[in-house]
PDB file of C-alpha atoms in Angstrom:
ATOM      1  CA  GLN W  29     117.851  71.705  22.869  1.00 84.00           C
ATOM      2  CA  LEU W  30     118.610  68.848  25.255  1.00 87.00           C
ATOM      3  CA  LEU W  31     120.833  67.082  22.726  1.00 88.00           C
ATOM      4  CA  LEU W  32     122.808  70.267  22.047  1.00 87.00           C
ATOM      5  CA  ARG W  33     122.994  70.905  25.832  1.00 91.00           C
ATOM      6  CA  PHE W  34     121.257  74.236  25.883  1.00 90.00           C
ATOM      7  CA  TYR W  35     119.497  72.523  28.799  1.00 89.00           C
ATOM      8  CA  ASP W  36     120.359  69.440  30.817  1.00 89.00           C
ATOM      9  CA  PRO W  37     117.630  66.886  31.511  1.00 87.00           C
ATOM     10  CA  GLN W  38     116.014  66.983  34.946  1.00 87.00           C
ATOM     11  CA  THR W  39     115.909  63.189  34.949  1.00 88.00           C
ATOM     12  CA  GLY W  40     117.534  60.574  32.776  1.00 90.00           C
ATOM     13  CA  VAL W  41     120.711  60.673  30.711  1.00 93.00           C
ATOM     14  CA  ILE W  42     121.410  61.258  27.014  1.00 92.00           C
ATOM     15  CA  LYS W  43     124.347  59.229  25.720  1.00 92.00           C
ATOM     16  CA  ILE W  44     126.316  59.217  22.489  1.00 92.00           C
ATOM     17  CA  ASP W  45     128.224  55.981  21.892  1.00 89.00           C
ATOM     18  CA  GLY W  46     127.704  55.119  25.567  1.00 92.00           C
ATOM     19  CA  THR W  47     129.129  58.386  26.905  1.00 93.00           C
ATOM     20  CA  PRO W  48     126.756  60.678  28.813  1.00 94.00           C
ATOM     21  CA  ILE W  49     126.726  64.002  26.991  1.00 94.00           C
ATOM     22  CA  ASN W  50     127.000  65.920  30.276  1.00 92.00           C
ATOM     23  CA  LYS W  51     130.485  64.354  30.614  1.00 93.00           C
ATOM     24  CA  MET W  52     131.590  65.907  27.286  1.00 92.00           C
ATOM     25  CA  SER W  53     132.563  69.504  26.786  1.00 92.00           C
ATOM     26  CA  LYS W  54     129.866  71.408  24.911  1.00 91.00           C
ATOM     27  CA  ASP W  55     132.354  72.152  22.116  1.00 91.00           C
ATOM     28  CA  ILE W  56     133.204  68.455  21.613  1.00 92.00           C
ATOM     29  CA  LEU W  57     129.523  67.505  21.779  1.00 93.00           C
ATOM     30  CA  ARG W  58     128.458  70.115  19.244  1.00 91.00           C
ATOM     31  CA  GLU W  59     131.207  69.021  16.835  1.00 90.00           C
ATOM     32  CA  GLN W  60     129.416  65.663  16.713  1.00 92.00           C
ATOM     33  CA  ILE W  61     126.137  67.196  15.504  1.00 93.00           C
ATOM     34  CA  ALA W  62     125.131  68.983  12.313  1.00 92.00           C
ATOM     35  CA  TYR W  63     121.855  70.817  12.885  1.00 90.00           C
ATOM     36  CA  VAL W  64     119.247  71.840  10.301  1.00 89.00           C
ATOM     37  CA  PRO W  65     116.491  73.939  11.901  1.00 88.00           C
ATOM     38  CA  GLN W  66     112.941  74.488  10.690  1.00 85.00           C
ATOM     39  CA  GLU W  67     113.908  77.955   9.470  1.00 86.00           C
ATOM     40  CA  PRO W  68     117.537  77.786   8.346  1.00 87.00           C
ATOM     41  CA  VAL W  69     119.744  80.816   8.526  1.00 88.00           C
ATOM     42  CA  ILE W  70     120.735  81.951   5.043  1.00 91.00           C
ATOM     43  CA  LEU W  71     123.125  84.883   4.982  1.00 91.00           C
ATOM     44  CA  SER W  72     123.334  87.695   2.449  1.00 90.00           C
ATOM     45  CA  MET W  73     126.317  86.193   0.660  1.00 93.00           C
ATOM     46  CA  SER W  74     126.919  83.727  -2.163  1.00 95.00           C
ATOM     47  CA  VAL W  75     125.534  80.211  -2.331  1.00 96.00           C
ATOM     48  CA  LYS W  76     129.079  78.874  -2.051  1.00 97.00           C
ATOM     49  CA  ASP W  77     129.800  80.917   1.083  1.00 96.00           C
ATOM     50  CA  ASN W  78     126.488  79.897   2.670  1.00 95.00           C
ATOM     51  CA  ILE W  79     127.299  76.207   2.189  1.00 96.00           C
ATOM     52  CA  LYS W  80     130.913  76.734   3.227  1.00 96.00           C
ATOM     53  CA  ILE W  81     129.765  77.774   6.715  1.00 93.00           C
ATOM     54  CA  GLY W  82     129.612  74.011   7.358  1.00 88.00           C
ATOM     55  CA  CYS W  83     133.380  73.703   6.823  1.00 92.00           C
ATOM     56  CA  MET W  84     135.287  76.912   6.198  1.00 94.00           C
ATOM     57  CA  ASP W  85     138.290  75.238   4.579  1.00 94.00           C
ATOM     58  CA  ALA W  86     136.238  73.225   2.062  1.00 95.00           C
ATOM     59  CA  ASN W  87     137.175  73.504  -1.594  1.00 96.00           C
ATOM     60  CA  ASP W  88     134.804  74.069  -4.524  1.00 96.00           C
ATOM     61  CA  ASN W  89     134.575  70.347  -5.345  1.00 96.00           C
ATOM     62  CA  GLN W  90     133.594  69.472  -1.769  1.00 96.00           C
ATOM     63  CA  ILE W  91     130.973  72.251  -1.763  1.00 97.00           C
ATOM     64  CA  ARG W  92     129.530  71.052  -5.072  1.00 96.00           C
ATOM     65  CA  LYS W  93     129.464  67.426  -3.903  1.00 93.00           C
ATOM     66  CA  ALA W  94     127.601  68.406  -0.703  1.00 92.00           C
ATOM     67  CA  ALA W  95     125.093  70.352  -2.815  1.00 93.00           C
ATOM     68  CA  GLN W  96     124.623  67.380  -5.131  1.00 91.00           C
ATOM     69  CA  ILE W  97     123.945  65.033  -2.217  1.00 87.00           C
ATOM     70  CA  ALA W  98     121.485  67.599  -0.811  1.00 85.00           C
ATOM     71  CA  ARG W  99     119.692  67.740  -4.174  1.00 85.00           C
ATOM     72  CA  ALA W 100     120.551  71.437  -4.487  1.00 90.00           C
ATOM     73  CA  ASP W 101     123.045  71.424  -7.362  1.00 93.00           C
ATOM     74  CA  ASP W 102     120.415  71.556 -10.124  1.00 91.00           C
ATOM     75  CA  PHE W 103     118.712  74.731  -8.927  1.00 93.00           C
ATOM     76  CA  ILE W 104     122.018  76.344  -7.935  1.00 96.00           C
ATOM     77  CA  LYS W 105     123.385  75.928 -11.475  1.00 96.00           C
ATOM     78  CA  LYS W 106     120.302  77.753 -12.807  1.00 94.00           C
ATOM     79  CA  LEU W 107     120.943  80.841 -10.647  1.00 93.00           C
ATOM     80  CA  PRO W 108     122.438  83.841 -12.529  1.00 93.00           C
ATOM     81  CA  ALA W 109     125.977  83.277 -11.261  1.00 95.00           C
ATOM     82  CA  GLY W 110     125.597  79.659 -10.128  1.00 95.00           C
ATOM     83  CA  TYR W 111     127.462  79.008  -6.878  1.00 97.00           C
ATOM     84  CA  ASN W 112     128.660  82.625  -6.847  1.00 96.00           C
ATOM     85  CA  SER W 113     125.101  84.035  -6.891  1.00 95.00           C
ATOM     86  CA  LEU W 114     124.363  86.376  -4.021  1.00 93.00           C
ATOM     87  CA  LEU W 115     121.269  85.223  -2.152  1.00 90.00           C
ATOM     88  CA  GLY W 116     120.035  88.544  -0.761  1.00 82.00           C
ATOM     89  CA  GLU W 117     118.784  89.372   2.695  1.00 83.00           C
ATOM     90  CA  ARG W 118     117.962  86.092   4.519  1.00 80.00           C
ATOM     91  CA  GLY W 119     118.074  84.204   1.246  1.00 80.00           C
ATOM     92  CA  SER W 120     115.269  86.218  -0.337  1.00 82.00           C
ATOM     93  CA  LEU W 121     116.106  84.844  -3.801  1.00 81.00           C
ATOM     94  CA  LEU W 122     115.374  81.252  -2.718  1.00 88.00           C
ATOM     95  CA  SER W 123     112.198  79.307  -2.014  1.00 86.00           C
ATOM     96  CA  VAL W 124     111.756  77.712   1.412  1.00 84.00           C
ATOM     97  CA  GLY W 125     112.647  74.305  -0.038  1.00 84.00           C
ATOM     98  CA  GLN W 126     115.795  75.685  -1.670  1.00 89.00           C
ATOM     99  CA  LYS W 127     116.863  77.275   1.622  1.00 90.00           C
ATOM    100  CA  GLN W 128     116.406  73.922   3.360  1.00 87.00           C
ATOM    101  CA  ARG W 129     118.522  72.153   0.738  1.00 88.00           C
ATOM    102  CA  ILE W 130     121.284  74.773   1.153  1.00 92.00           C
ATOM    103  CA  ALA W 131     121.131  74.176   4.923  1.00 91.00           C
ATOM    104  CA  ILE W 132     121.303  70.398   4.383  1.00 89.00           C
ATOM    105  CA  ALA W 133     124.287  70.847   2.032  1.00 92.00           C
ATOM    106  CA  ARG W 134     125.955  72.895   4.779  1.00 94.00           C
ATOM    107  CA  ALA W 135     125.289  70.109   7.294  1.00 91.00           C
ATOM    108  CA  ILE W 136     126.607  67.467   4.875  1.00 89.00           C
ATOM    109  CA  LEU W 137     129.774  69.487   4.324  1.00 92.00           C
ATOM    110  CA  ARG W 138     130.235  69.699   8.097  1.00 92.00           C
ATOM    111  CA  ASP W 139     130.440  65.886   8.054  1.00 87.00           C
ATOM    112  CA  SER W 140     129.419  65.313  11.667  1.00 91.00           C
ATOM    113  CA  PRO W 141     128.406  61.782  12.680  1.00 91.00           C
ATOM    114  CA  ILE W 142     124.938  62.963  13.802  1.00 93.00           C
ATOM    115  CA  LEU W 143     122.539  64.936  11.617  1.00 90.00           C
ATOM    116  CA  LEU W 144     119.659  66.582  13.483  1.00 91.00           C
ATOM    117  CA  LEU W 145     116.752  67.777  11.324  1.00 88.00           C
ATOM    118  CA  ASP W 146     114.260  69.797  13.348  1.00 89.00           C
ATOM    119  CA  GLU W 147     110.983  70.068  11.405  1.00 84.00           C
ATOM    120  CA  ALA W 148     113.058  70.529   8.253  1.00 75.00           C
ATOM    121  CA  THR W 149     110.111  69.723   5.957  1.00 72.00           C
ATOM    122  CA  SER W 150     107.236  71.299   7.894  1.00 71.00           C
ATOM    123  CA  SER W 151     106.614  74.265   5.609  1.00 66.00           C
ATOM    124  CA  LEU W 152     107.465  72.660   2.281  1.00 69.00           C
ATOM    125  CA  ASP W 153     105.344  71.693  -0.678  1.00 71.00           C
ATOM    126  CA  ALA W 154     105.269  68.017  -1.700  1.00 76.00           C
ATOM    127  CA  ILE W 155     107.917  68.421  -4.430  1.00 75.00           C
ATOM    128  CA  SER W 156     110.414  70.139  -2.090  1.00 71.00           C
ATOM    129  CA  GLU W 157     109.687  67.617   0.666  1.00 75.00           C
ATOM    130  CA  SER W 158     110.359  64.776  -1.769  1.00 78.00           C
ATOM    131  CA  ALA W 159     113.704  66.343  -2.783  1.00 74.00           C
ATOM    132  CA  ILE W 160     114.718  66.670   0.862  1.00 74.00           C
ATOM    133  CA  LYS W 161     113.686  63.077   1.634  1.00 78.00           C
ATOM    134  CA  LYS W 162     115.880  61.953  -1.295  1.00 76.00           C
ATOM    135  CA  ALA W 163     118.729  64.056   0.097  1.00 73.00           C
ATOM    136  CA  ILE W 164     118.312  62.348   3.475  1.00 76.00           C
ATOM    137  CA  ASP W 165     118.341  58.947   1.755  1.00 75.00           C
ATOM    138  CA  ASN W 166     121.591  59.941  -0.011  1.00 71.00           C
ATOM    139  CA  ILE W 167     123.409  60.419   3.308  1.00 73.00           C
ATOM    140  CA  SER W 168     121.681  57.922   5.570  1.00 64.00           C
ATOM    141  CA  GLY W 169     124.234  55.125   5.173  1.00 69.00           C
ATOM    142  CA  ASN W 170     127.045  56.628   7.223  1.00 72.00           C
ATOM    143  CA  LYS W 171     125.295  58.906   9.719  1.00 83.00           C
ATOM    144  CA  THR W 172     122.866  58.793  12.574  1.00 89.00           C
ATOM    145  CA  ILE W 173     119.975  60.958  11.465  1.00 88.00           C
ATOM    146  CA  LEU W 174     117.470  62.286  13.984  1.00 90.00           C
ATOM    147  CA  ILE W 175     114.374  63.766  12.413  1.00 89.00           C
ATOM    148  CA  ILE W 176     111.856  65.724  14.450  1.00 90.00           C
ATOM    149  CA  ALA W 177     108.656  65.919  12.423  1.00 87.00           C
ATOM    150  CA  HIS W 178     104.898  66.148  12.583  1.00 84.00           C
ATOM    151  CA  ARG W 179     104.576  64.907   8.999  1.00 82.00           C
ATOM    152  CA  LEU W 180     104.780  61.138   9.024  1.00 85.00           C
ATOM    153  CA  SER W 181     105.746  61.104   5.349  1.00 82.00           C
ATOM    154  CA  THR W 182     109.093  62.577   6.430  1.00 81.00           C
ATOM    155  CA  VAL W 183     109.854  59.710   8.824  1.00 87.00           C
ATOM    156  CA  LYS W 184     107.914  56.836   7.259  1.00 86.00           C
ATOM    157  CA  ASN W 185     111.082  55.019   6.138  1.00 85.00           C
ATOM    158  CA  ALA W 186     113.035  55.574   9.382  1.00 88.00           C
ATOM    159  CA  ASP W 187     114.603  52.564  11.113  1.00 90.00           C
ATOM    160  CA  GLN W 188     112.793  53.581  14.284  1.00 94.00           C
ATOM    161  CA  ILE W 189     110.047  56.094  14.962  1.00 94.00           C
ATOM    162  CA  VAL W 190     109.409  57.387  18.474  1.00 94.00           C
ATOM    163  CA  LEU W 191     105.924  58.787  19.022  1.00 93.00           C
ATOM    164  CA  ILE W 192     106.029  61.483  21.706  1.00 91.00           C
ATOM    165  CA  GLY W 193     103.035  63.141  23.295  1.00 89.00           C
ATOM    166  CA  GLU W 194     102.793  65.443  26.300  1.00 85.00           C
ATOM    167  CA  GLY W 195     106.520  64.996  26.988  1.00 82.00           C
ATOM    168  CA  LYS W 196     106.362  61.191  27.139  1.00 88.00           C
ATOM    169  CA  VAL W 197     107.319  58.371  24.810  1.00 91.00           C
ATOM    170  CA  LEU W 198     104.029  56.807  23.741  1.00 92.00           C
ATOM    171  CA  ALA W 199     105.335  54.176  21.314  1.00 94.00           C
ATOM    172  CA  LYS W 200     108.399  53.063  19.345  1.00 95.00           C
ATOM    173  CA  GLY W 201     108.790  51.003  16.200  1.00 95.00           C
ATOM    174  CA  THR W 202     108.796  51.101  12.432  1.00 94.00           C
ATOM    175  CA  HIS W 203     105.980  52.805  10.541  1.00 94.00           C
ATOM    176  CA  ASP W 204     104.301  49.475   9.804  1.00 93.00           C
ATOM    177  CA  GLN W 205     104.617  48.285  13.415  1.00 95.00           C
ATOM    178  CA  LEU W 206     103.150  51.507  14.771  1.00 94.00           C
ATOM    179  CA  VAL W 207     100.253  51.522  12.295  1.00 94.00           C
ATOM    180  CA  GLU W 208      99.456  47.971  13.367  1.00 94.00           C
ATOM    181  CA  ASN W 209      99.979  48.340  17.121  1.00 94.00           C
ATOM    182  CA  ASN W 210      99.329  51.958  18.114  1.00 92.00           C
ATOM    183  CA  LYS W 211      95.870  53.473  17.774  1.00 92.00           C
ATOM    184  CA  ARG W 212      97.064  57.085  18.000  1.00 91.00           C
ATOM    185  CA  TYR W 213      99.798  56.637  15.407  1.00 91.00           C
ATOM    186  CA  LYS W 214      97.396  54.807  13.083  1.00 90.00           C
ATOM    187  CA  GLN W 215      94.921  57.677  13.392  1.00 89.00           C
ATOM    188  CA  ILE W 216      97.626  60.246  12.533  1.00 89.00           C
ATOM    189  CA  ALA W 217      98.742  58.110   9.572  1.00 90.00           C
ATOM    190  CA  GLU W 218      95.182  57.887   8.262  1.00 88.00           C
ATOM    191  CA  LEU W 219      94.680  61.641   8.618  1.00 88.00           C
ATOM    192  CA  GLN W 220      97.873  62.193   6.627  1.00 83.00           C
ATOM    193  CA  PHE W 221      96.822  59.671   3.945  1.00 74.00           C
ATOM    194  CA  LEU W 222      99.633  57.189   4.685  1.00 65.00           C
TER     195      LEU W 222
END
């Protein structure tokens, strides 16, 4: 909520490419960020139209490519009408993992330089989580990806992990560095079998 400027920090400054975000218009700032929430919004329309929300003037090839990167193309093709399948009220025809992959495809299509995943794997089974981690790996080369997660398996391969507790930064580093140097992180990793 701070990054998207629903609130401004009481102390400190958030910067993107050296520019404080409170010096940017909210519209310009939000164009820089594609957001995938814990519970994505899936509308009662077709798969194609749900993905197209990311970029309304996208063509079918761009939509399909975004779905492929998000590891969603395979299950979409199996739906009764493929990309034209209606998803029902709040995406009732999809599993939670499928909804997340549609939301990630939407964010990929948006093509913003920053991808913000807020607990995007928290309610997924291991197979769906693995598919989403592969989707993240598919796009990680050209974007800044911020992942908020309680599951360490989601962030284990991140360039940098920031351990936050009680509103404070407790430690920063790679997974291996934190396991070696931070007792709390190591304990969490052991509890999660990492």
